[in-house]
Coordinates of N, CA and C in Angstrom, one line a residue:
M9 N 167.6 -55.8 74.8 CA 168.0 -54.7 74.2 C 169.4 -54.5 74.2
Y10 N 170.0 -54.6 75.5 CA 171.5 -54.3 75.6 C 172.0 -55.8 75.7
E11 N 173.0 -56.3 75.1 CA 173.4 -57.8 75.3 C 174.5 -57.4 76.4
E12 N 174.8 -58.5 77.2 CA 175.7 -58.5 78.2 C 177.3 -58.2 77.7
I13 N 178.2 -57.6 78.0 CA 179.4 -57.4 77.5 C 180.2 -57.7 78.7
S14 N 181.1 -58.4 78.4 CA 182.4 -58.4 79.5 C 183.6 -58.1 79.0
I15 N 184.2 -56.8 79.7 CA 185.5 -56.3 79.2 C 186.3 -56.3 80.5
S16 N 187.5 -56.8 80.2 CA 188.5 -56.5 81.4 C 189.1 -55.1 81.2
M17 N 189.6 -54.8 82.2 CA 190.3 -53.3 82.2 C 191.3 -53.3 81.3
E18 N 192.1 -54.4 81.0 CA 193.4 -54.3 80.2 C 192.8 -54.2 78.7
Q19 N 191.6 -54.9 78.3 CA 191.1 -54.9 77.1 C 190.3 -53.7 76.7
A20 N 189.9 -53.0 77.6 CA 189.1 -51.8 77.5 C 189.6 -50.7 76.5
S21 N 188.9 -50.2 75.5 CA 189.3 -49.1 75.0 C 189.3 -47.6 75.7
D22 N 190.3 -46.7 75.4 CA 190.1 -45.6 76.2 C 189.2 -44.3 75.5
A23 N 188.6 -44.8 74.4 CA 187.9 -43.8 73.3 C 186.7 -43.4 74.2
K24 N 186.4 -42.1 74.4 CA 185.4 -41.6 75.2 C 184.1 -41.4 74.3
V25 N 183.2 -42.6 74.0 CA 182.4 -42.2 72.9 C 181.0 -42.9 73.3
L26 N 180.8 -43.3 74.6 CA 179.2 -43.6 75.2 C 178.8 -42.6 75.9
I27 N 177.5 -42.4 75.6 CA 176.8 -41.4 76.5 C 176.5 -42.0 77.8
I28 N 176.0 -41.3 78.7 CA 175.6 -41.4 79.9 C 174.7 -42.7 79.9
S29 N 173.9 -42.5 79.3 CA 172.7 -43.4 79.5 C 173.3 -45.0 79.0
V30 N 173.8 -45.0 78.1 CA 174.4 -46.3 77.5 C 175.6 -46.7 78.7
A31 N 176.6 -45.8 79.0 CA 177.5 -46.4 80.1 C 176.9 -46.8 81.1
A32 N 175.8 -46.3 81.8 CA 175.2 -46.5 83.0 C 174.7 -47.8 82.9
K33 N 174.0 -48.1 81.6 CA 173.2 -49.2 81.4 C 174.3 -50.5 81.3
L34 N 175.3 -50.3 80.7 CA 176.6 -51.5 80.4 C 177.0 -51.7 81.7
A35 N 177.1 -50.6 82.6 CA 177.8 -50.7 84.0 C 176.8 -51.4 85.0
G36 N 175.4 -51.4 84.5 CA 174.5 -51.9 85.3 C 174.1 -51.0 86.6
M37 N 173.9 -49.9 86.2 CA 173.5 -48.9 87.4 C 172.8 -47.7 86.7
H38 N 172.2 -47.0 87.5 CA 171.3 -45.7 87.3 C 172.0 -44.6 86.8
P39 N 171.7 -43.8 85.9 CA 172.5 -42.9 85.3 C 172.8 -41.8 86.4
Q40 N 171.9 -41.6 87.3 CA 172.2 -40.8 88.4 C 173.2 -41.2 89.3
T41 N 173.4 -42.6 89.5 CA 174.6 -43.2 90.0 C 175.8 -42.9 89.6
L42 N 175.8 -43.0 88.3 CA 177.1 -42.6 87.5 C 177.3 -41.2 87.7
R43 N 176.4 -40.2 87.7 CA 176.9 -38.7 87.9 C 177.4 -38.7 89.4
Q44 N 176.9 -39.2 90.3 CA 177.2 -39.1 91.6 C 179.0 -39.8 91.7
Y45 N 179.0 -40.7 90.9 CA 180.3 -41.4 90.9 C 181.5 -40.4 90.1
D46 N 180.9 -39.7 89.0 CA 181.6 -38.6 88.3 C 182.0 -37.3 89.3
R47 N 181.1 -37.3 90.1 CA 181.3 -36.0 91.2 C 182.3 -36.3 92.1
L48 N 182.4 -37.5 92.4 CA 183.3 -37.9 93.6 C 184.6 -38.1 93.0
G49 N 184.7 -38.3 91.6 CA 186.0 -38.4 91.1 C 186.5 -39.8 90.8
L50 N 185.5 -40.8 90.9 CA 185.5 -42.3 90.6 C 185.9 -42.3 89.2
V51 N 185.2 -41.8 88.4 CA 185.5 -41.7 86.8 C 185.7 -40.4 86.3
Q52 N 186.3 -40.2 85.3 CA 186.6 -38.8 84.5 C 186.1 -39.0 83.2
P53 N 184.8 -38.5 82.9 CA 184.2 -38.6 81.5 C 184.8 -37.4 80.7
G54 N 184.8 -37.7 79.3 CA 185.3 -36.8 78.2 C 184.0 -36.0 78.3
R55 N 184.1 -35.0 77.5 CA 183.4 -34.2 77.1 C 182.9 -33.9 75.6
A56 N 181.5 -33.9 75.0 CA 181.2 -33.7 73.8 C 181.5 -32.3 73.4
G57 N 181.1 -31.9 72.1 CA 181.0 -30.5 71.8 C 179.9 -29.8 72.5
G58 N 178.8 -30.3 72.8 CA 177.7 -29.6 73.5 C 177.9 -29.6 75.2
G59 N 178.9 -30.3 75.7 CA 179.1 -30.5 77.0 C 178.8 -31.6 77.6
G60 N 178.0 -32.6 76.9 CA 177.7 -34.0 77.3 C 178.8 -34.8 77.7
R61 N 178.4 -35.7 78.8 CA 179.5 -36.5 79.2 C 179.6 -37.7 78.2
R62 N 180.9 -38.3 78.1 CA 181.1 -39.3 77.2 C 182.2 -40.2 78.0
Y63 N 181.8 -41.5 77.9 CA 182.4 -42.4 78.7 C 183.2 -43.6 77.9
S64 N 184.2 -44.2 78.2 CA 184.8 -45.2 77.3 C 184.7 -46.5 77.9
E65 N 185.2 -47.7 77.1 CA 184.8 -49.1 77.7 C 185.7 -49.0 79.0
R66 N 186.8 -48.8 79.1 CA 187.6 -48.8 80.2 C 186.9 -48.1 81.5
D67 N 186.2 -46.9 81.5 CA 185.3 -46.4 82.4 C 184.2 -47.3 82.9
V68 N 183.4 -48.1 81.9 CA 182.6 -49.0 82.0 C 182.8 -50.2 83.1
A69 N 184.2 -50.7 82.3 CA 184.9 -51.8 83.4 C 185.2 -51.2 84.6
L70 N 185.6 -50.0 84.7 CA 185.8 -49.3 86.0 C 184.5 -49.3 87.0
L71 N 183.6 -49.0 86.4 CA 182.2 -48.7 87.0 C 181.7 -49.8 87.4
R72 N 181.9 -50.9 86.8 CA 181.5 -52.4 87.2 C 182.2 -52.7 88.4
E73 N 183.6 -52.4 88.3 CA 184.3 -52.8 89.6 C 184.0 -52.1 90.8
V74 N 183.6 -50.7 90.5 CA 183.2 -49.9 91.5 C 181.7 -50.7 92.1
Q75 N 180.8 -51.1 91.2 CA 179.5 -51.5 91.7 C 180.0 -52.9 92.3
K76 N 180.7 -53.6 92.0 CA 181.3 -54.8 93.0 C 181.8 -54.8 94.2
L77 N 182.7 -53.8 94.3 CA 183.2 -53.6 95.5 C 182.2 -53.0 96.6
S78 N 181.1 -52.1 96.0 CA 180.3 -51.3 96.8 C 179.1 -52.7 97.3
Q79 N 178.6 -53.3 96.3 CA 177.6 -54.3 96.7 C 177.8 -55.6 97.1
E80 N 179.1 -56.1 96.6 CA 179.4 -57.4 96.9 C 180.2 -57.5 98.2
E81 N 181.2 -56.5 98.2 CA 182.1 -56.6 99.2 C 181.8 -55.5 100.4
G82 N 180.9 -54.6 100.1 CA 180.5 -53.7 101.3 C 181.5 -52.8 101.4
V83 N 182.5 -52.2 100.5 CA 183.3 -51.2 100.7 C 182.6 -49.7 100.4
N84 N 182.9 -48.8 101.2 CA 182.2 -47.6 101.0 C 183.0 -46.6 100.0
L85 N 182.4 -45.6 99.6 CA 183.0 -44.8 98.5 C 184.2 -44.3 98.7
A86 N 184.4 -44.0 99.6 CA 185.8 -43.3 100.1 C 186.8 -44.5 99.9
G87 N 186.4 -45.6 100.7 CA 187.4 -46.9 100.4 C 187.6 -47.2 98.9
I88 N 186.5 -47.2 98.2 CA 186.7 -47.5 96.6 C 187.6 -46.6 96.1
K89 N 187.5 -45.4 96.4 CA 188.3 -44.3 95.7 C 189.6 -44.6 96.0
R90 N 190.0 -44.8 97.3 CA 191.2 -45.0 97.8 C 191.9 -46.4 96.9
I91 N 191.0 -47.4 96.9 CA 191.4 -48.7 96.3 C 191.6 -48.4 94.6
I92 N 190.9 -47.7 94.0 CA 191.0 -47.4 92.7 C 192.3 -46.5 92.5
G93 N 192.5 -45.6 93.3 CA 193.8 -44.9 93.3 C 195.1 -45.7 93.4
L94 N 195.1 -46.6 94.3 CA 196.2 -47.4 94.6 C 196.5 -48.6 93.6
E95 N 195.5 -49.1 93.1 CA 195.5 -49.9 92.0 C 196.0 -49.3 90.8
Q96 N 195.8 -47.8 90.4 CA 196.3 -47.1 89.2 C 197.9 -46.8 89.5
L97 N 198.2 -46.6 90.8 CA 199.5 -46.3 91.2 C 200.3 -47.6 91.0
V98 N 199.8 -48.8 91.5 CA 200.6 -50.1 91.3 C 200.7 -50.3 89.8
G99 N 199.8 -50.0 89.0 CA 199.8 -50.3 87.5 C 200.9 -49.4 86.8
E100 N 201.2 -48.2 87.3 CA 202.1 -47.2 86.9 C 203.4 -47.6 87.3
L101 N 203.5 -48.2 88.6 CA 204.8 -48.5 89.3 C 205.3 -49.7 88.4
Q102 N 204.4 -50.6 88.1 CA 204.8 -52.1 87.3 C 205.3 -51.5 85.9
E103 N 204.5 -50.6 85.3 CA 205.1 -50.2 84.2 C 206.5 -49.6 83.9
R104 N 206.5 -48.8 85.1 CA 207.9 -48.1 85.4 C 208.9 -49.1 85.7
I105 N 208.9 -50.1 86.6 CA 209.8 -51.4 87.0 C 210.0 -52.2 85.5
A106 N 209.1 -52.4 84.6 CA 209.6 -53.0 83.4 C 210.2 -52.1 82.4
E107 N 210.0 -50.7 82.5 CA 210.8 -50.0 82.0 C 212.4 -49.9 82.4
L108 N 212.6 -49.9 83.5 CA 213.8 -50.0 84.3 C 214.6 -51.2 83.9
E109 N 213.8 -52.3 84.2 CA 214.3 -53.6 83.9 C 214.9 -53.8 82.3
S110 N 214.2 -53.2 81.7 CA 214.6 -53.3 80.1 C 215.8 -52.4 79.9
Q111 N 215.9 -51.2 80.6 CA 217.2 -50.6 80.5 C 218.4 -51.1 81.2
L112 N 218.0 -51.8 82.4 CA 219.2 -52.5 83.0 C 219.8 -53.7 82.2
D113 N 218.8 -54.4 81.4 CA 219.2 -55.3 80.6 C 220.1 -54.9 79.5
G114 N 219.7 -53.9 78.9 CA 220.3 -53.2 77.8 C 221.7 -52.8 78.4
A115 N 222.0 -52.0 79.6 CA 223.2 -51.6 80.0 C 224.0 -53.0 80.2
Y116 N 223.5 -54.3 80.8 CA 224.3 -55.3 80.9 C 224.8 -55.9 79.5
Q117 N 223.8 -55.7 78.6 CA 224.2 -56.2 77.2 C 225.4 -55.5 76.8
R118 N 225.4 -54.0 76.9 CA 226.6 -53.1 76.5 C 227.7 -53.6 77.1
I119 N 227.7 -53.6 78.6 CA 229.0 -53.9 79.2 C 229.8 -55.1 78.6
A120 N 228.7 -56.4 78.5 CA 229.0 -57.7 77.8 C 229.9 -57.5 76.5
Q121 N 229.2 -56.6 75.8 CA 229.8 -56.4 74.4 C 231.1 -55.7 74.7
L122 N 231.2 -54.7 75.3 CA 232.7 -54.1 75.6 C 233.7 -55.0 76.3
E123 N 233.2 -55.7 77.0 CA 234.0 -56.8 77.7 C 234.7 -58.0 76.5
S124 N 233.7 -58.3 75.7 CA 233.9 -59.3 74.7 C 234.8 -58.5 73.8
I125 N 234.9 -57.4 73.4 CA 235.9 -56.7 72.5 C 237.1 -56.3 73.1
G126 N 237.3 -56.6 74.4 CA 238.5 -56.3 75.2 C 238.6 -54.6 75.2
A127 N 237.6 -54.0 75.4 CA 237.7 -52.5 75.5 C 238.3 -52.2 77.0
Y128 N 238.0 -53.0 78.1 CA 238.7 -52.9 79.3 C 239.4 -54.2 79.8
P129 N 240.6 -54.4 79.3 CA 241.4 -55.5 79.6 C 241.7 -55.6 81.1
G130 N 241.5 -56.7 81.6 CA 242.0 -56.9 83.1 C 241.0 -56.5 83.8
R131 N 239.8 -55.9 83.6 CA 238.7 -55.4 84.4 C 237.4 -56.3 84.2
D132 N 236.8 -56.6 85.2 CA 235.7 -57.4 85.2 C 234.4 -56.3 85.5
L133 N 233.8 -55.9 84.6 CA 232.9 -54.8 84.5 C 231.5 -55.4 85.1
V134 N 231.3 -56.2 85.0 CA 229.8 -57.0 85.7 C 230.5 -58.0 86.8
R135 N 229.8 -57.8 88.0 CA 230.3 -58.5 89.1 C 229.8 -59.9 88.9
R136 N 230.6 -60.9 88.9 CA 230.4 -62.2 88.5 C 230.1 -63.0 89.8
Q137 N 230.3 -62.6 91.0 CA 230.1 -63.4 92.3 C 228.8 -62.7 92.9
P138 N 228.2 -63.4 93.9 CA 227.2 -62.8 94.4 C 227.6 -61.9 95.7
P139 N 226.9 -60.8 95.9 CA 227.3 -59.9 96.9 C 227.4 -60.8 98.5
S140 N 228.3 -60.0 99.3 CA 228.6 -60.7 100.4 C 227.4 -60.8 101.3
T141 N 227.2 -61.7 102.3 CA 226.1 -61.7 103.1 C 226.6 -61.6 104.5
A142 N 227.8 -61.0 104.6 CA 228.5 -60.7 105.9 C 227.6 -59.8 106.7
L143 N 227.7 -59.9 108.1 CA 226.9 -59.1 108.8 C 227.9 -58.3 109.6
V144 N 228.0 -57.0 109.6 CA 228.8 -56.2 110.7 C 227.8 -55.5 111.8
V145 N 228.5 -55.9 112.9 CA 228.0 -55.2 114.2 C 228.4 -53.9 114.7
W146 N 227.8 -53.0 114.8 CA 228.4 -51.7 115.4 C 228.1 -51.5 116.7
R147 N 229.1 -51.2 117.5 CA 228.7 -50.9 119.0 C 229.4 -49.5 119.2
P148 N 228.5 -48.6 119.7 CA 229.2 -47.4 120.0 C 229.9 -47.4 121.1
R149 N 230.9 -46.5 121.0 CA 232.2 -46.4 122.2 C 231.5 -46.0 123.5
R150 N 232.1 -46.6 124.4 CA 231.6 -46.1 125.9 C 232.7 -45.3 126.4
P151 N 232.4 -44.4 127.3 CA 233.5 -43.8 128.0 C 234.5 -44.6 128.7
G152 N 235.7 -44.5 128.3 CA 236.7 -45.6 128.8 C 237.2 -46.7 128.1
D153 N 236.5 -46.6 127.1 CA 236.9 -47.7 125.8 C 238.1 -47.1 125.2
K154 N 239.0 -48.1 124.6 CA 240.2 -47.4 124.0 C 240.2 -48.0 122.5

């Protein structure tokens, strides 16, 4: 009837086109279970014109992960919700880090260009030596110290 499809979260499409029965079948669960996960906020379906739920391939991949965590790992639904939220946060932070690294690389390239044309003679705009590893020990003054 339905062939087994293996989709990773990265490959999955975000298009909300699958009706609840098809999404549940592809995720290996009963449609009522999928509705419960929807109510708990584990997945956010789109809505069709008549109000019917529509799910994406990414939702199906997420539902499979929920099933794995629940059935194979024994994680409760509150834990699964927390894990999914943290994984999404990690993904967003990784994207932000990549964006900032790209901006930093661009800034270093611009500085190197300015140095190569002599825009700032006698000044080294990019630190060429590693930062110091010196340790400074702070001791508060005691009454009677000079």
